[in-house]
Amino acid sequence: MTLRSVTAWLPLCLLLAGHAAAPAQDLLITEILADNNSSILDEDGAASDWIEIHNADSDAVNIGGWFLTDARRELTLWRFPSLVLEPQAYLVVFASGKNRSSPAGELHTSFRLDRTGEYLALVRPDGTSVACAFDPFPLQLPDVSYGLSQQGEAAVLVASAAPARAWVPTDSSLEPGWYQRVFDDSGWLAGSAAIGYDVTGEYDHLIDIDLETAMRNANPTAYLRVPFTVEDPASVDALDLLVKYDDGFVAYINGRQVARRNAPLGPAWDATATAEHGTPEASWMEQ
């Protein structure tokens, strides 16, 4: 089933433990632009997509031999040349497909970024240890960069027991108003943000708003609304979602799509997931 919810989510970078023989060095993918139209131009005057690398280490790092890849099964897809990054320095690599690796000029990967979202990783010189990855990053907006929140305090805005409402549509009459900030959902099913159904009974203890009667053999899509309030929006650097889902979803904030998984583009009121997610275990949505 495809679950579409109004909830909070923005980027964080997945940091994975490496097993390189050398001491770990703090190189990160801190920002990407996967739908560049008028942002930074490369040396050819083209609006190529780009990836920003940051040396968060207190020592200079020679990035030579590290790799960037957008393929899980080909971690050594594009290799960095010998180039020293000073402490706290940043490096922009164009994801243009032009495959340029001279340390004297601009760096261009052999692959391009997919604006609809894909896997992206920075890999250590051993060719197997992933230092940092978006797995995957979500659908991107034109000229809006996407990146890593590097410091600050965390606060829970939407707990698992947060008030929520759910509705299983029977036609397209609620589109697109249901996912806007102002919408009358007083007639919807009410409860907590634990929403869904399970015919085996294995996950019944996790569900508060049970949608089996409305969804089973009727409609694979449900609409969910989970309100939250941020007292000082200017103080928020990034939002993140930890979610259990099966099999897909699209998330919106105040009418704007911010995340998706296993969902068709422009999902209809009766859309089905594009893939099976499997057991609905909790997982961070780095995309």
XYZ file of C-alpha atoms in Angstrom, residues 52-171:
120
model
C 30.358 19.541 -2.078
C 33.009 17.683 -0.059
C 34.102 18.958 3.362
C 37.227 18.114 5.361
C 35.919 18.221 8.936
C 39.250 16.879 10.235
C 41.700 18.987 12.228
C 44.461 17.876 9.828
C 44.910 18.315 6.092
C 43.755 15.292 4.050
C 44.991 14.142 0.656
C 41.758 13.117 -1.031
C 43.637 11.242 -3.765
C 42.362 7.676 -4.054
C 38.960 8.395 -2.488
C 35.898 7.703 -4.638
C 32.457 9.105 -5.439
C 29.725 6.826 -6.729
C 26.022 6.708 -7.437
C 26.024 2.907 -7.722
C 25.934 0.647 -4.652
C 27.549 -2.191 -6.583
C 30.325 -0.046 -8.055
C 31.847 1.851 -5.134
C 34.988 2.816 -7.090
C 33.063 4.448 -9.934
C 34.934 7.782 -9.959
C 38.354 8.309 -8.341
C 39.692 11.567 -6.890
C 43.143 12.736 -8.045
C 45.884 13.602 -5.551
C 44.667 16.824 -3.993
C 45.148 18.186 -0.470
C 42.148 19.521 1.422
C 43.121 21.787 4.301
C 41.341 21.465 7.677
C 37.704 22.652 7.452
C 38.082 23.231 3.695
C 35.381 22.583 1.087
C 35.700 21.208 -2.440
C 33.060 21.358 -5.199
C 32.966 18.452 -7.651
C 30.694 18.770 -10.674
C 28.490 15.736 -11.297
C 28.420 16.370 -15.035
C 29.411 13.048 -16.585
C 32.437 14.790 -18.202
C 34.922 12.687 -16.206
C 37.700 15.217 -15.541
C 40.187 14.503 -12.774
C 43.122 16.864 -13.255
C 44.045 18.423 -9.883
C 44.942 21.609 -11.756
C 41.386 22.146 -13.016
C 37.774 21.548 -12.151
C 36.789 18.081 -11.049
C 33.930 16.381 -12.908
C 32.582 12.924 -12.077
C 31.911 10.321 -14.745
C 28.257 10.196 -13.663
C 25.388 12.649 -13.305
C 22.893 13.020 -10.475
C 19.300 11.930 -10.908
C 16.979 14.716 -9.709
C 14.310 12.138 -8.826
C 16.626 10.706 -6.148
C 19.333 8.068 -6.018
C 22.166 6.560 -3.997
C 25.268 8.756 -3.563
C 28.348 7.842 -1.542
C 31.850 8.989 -0.665
C 34.120 5.952 -0.399
C 37.507 5.595 1.307
C 40.655 4.600 -0.649
C 40.226 0.902 0.195
C 37.302 0.929 -2.238
C 34.901 -0.799 0.158
C 34.420 1.466 3.205
C 31.627 4.004 2.762
C 32.512 7.176 4.643
C 29.269 9.035 3.954
C 26.149 8.283 1.916
C 22.693 9.449 0.963
C 20.726 6.234 0.627
C 19.075 7.656 -1.415
C 18.548 11.415 -1.531
C 14.928 12.403 -2.344
C 13.311 14.136 -5.286
C 15.072 17.484 -5.757
C 13.694 20.908 -6.639
C 15.273 23.195 -9.283
C 18.196 25.241 -7.922
C 17.539 24.142 -4.321
C 20.591 22.544 -2.728
C 20.295 19.640 -0.306
C 22.742 18.915 2.466
C 23.929 17.849 5.860
C 23.084 19.440 9.175
C 26.437 19.467 10.936
C 25.717 20.780 14.416
C 22.987 21.910 16.785
C 20.489 20.410 19.216
C 17.851 17.857 18.299
C 14.205 18.203 19.296
C 11.325 15.804 18.658
C 8.525 17.550 16.751
C 6.389 14.512 15.944
C 6.470 11.606 18.399
C 5.062 8.167 17.539
C 2.058 8.940 19.749
C 1.448 12.365 18.177
C -2.188 13.201 17.306
C -3.022 12.317 13.725
C -5.937 11.830 11.359
C -6.381 9.394 8.476
C -8.696 8.956 5.504
C -8.967 6.402 2.707
C -10.176 8.271 -0.391
C -12.800 6.898 -2.767
C -12.111 9.385 -5.570
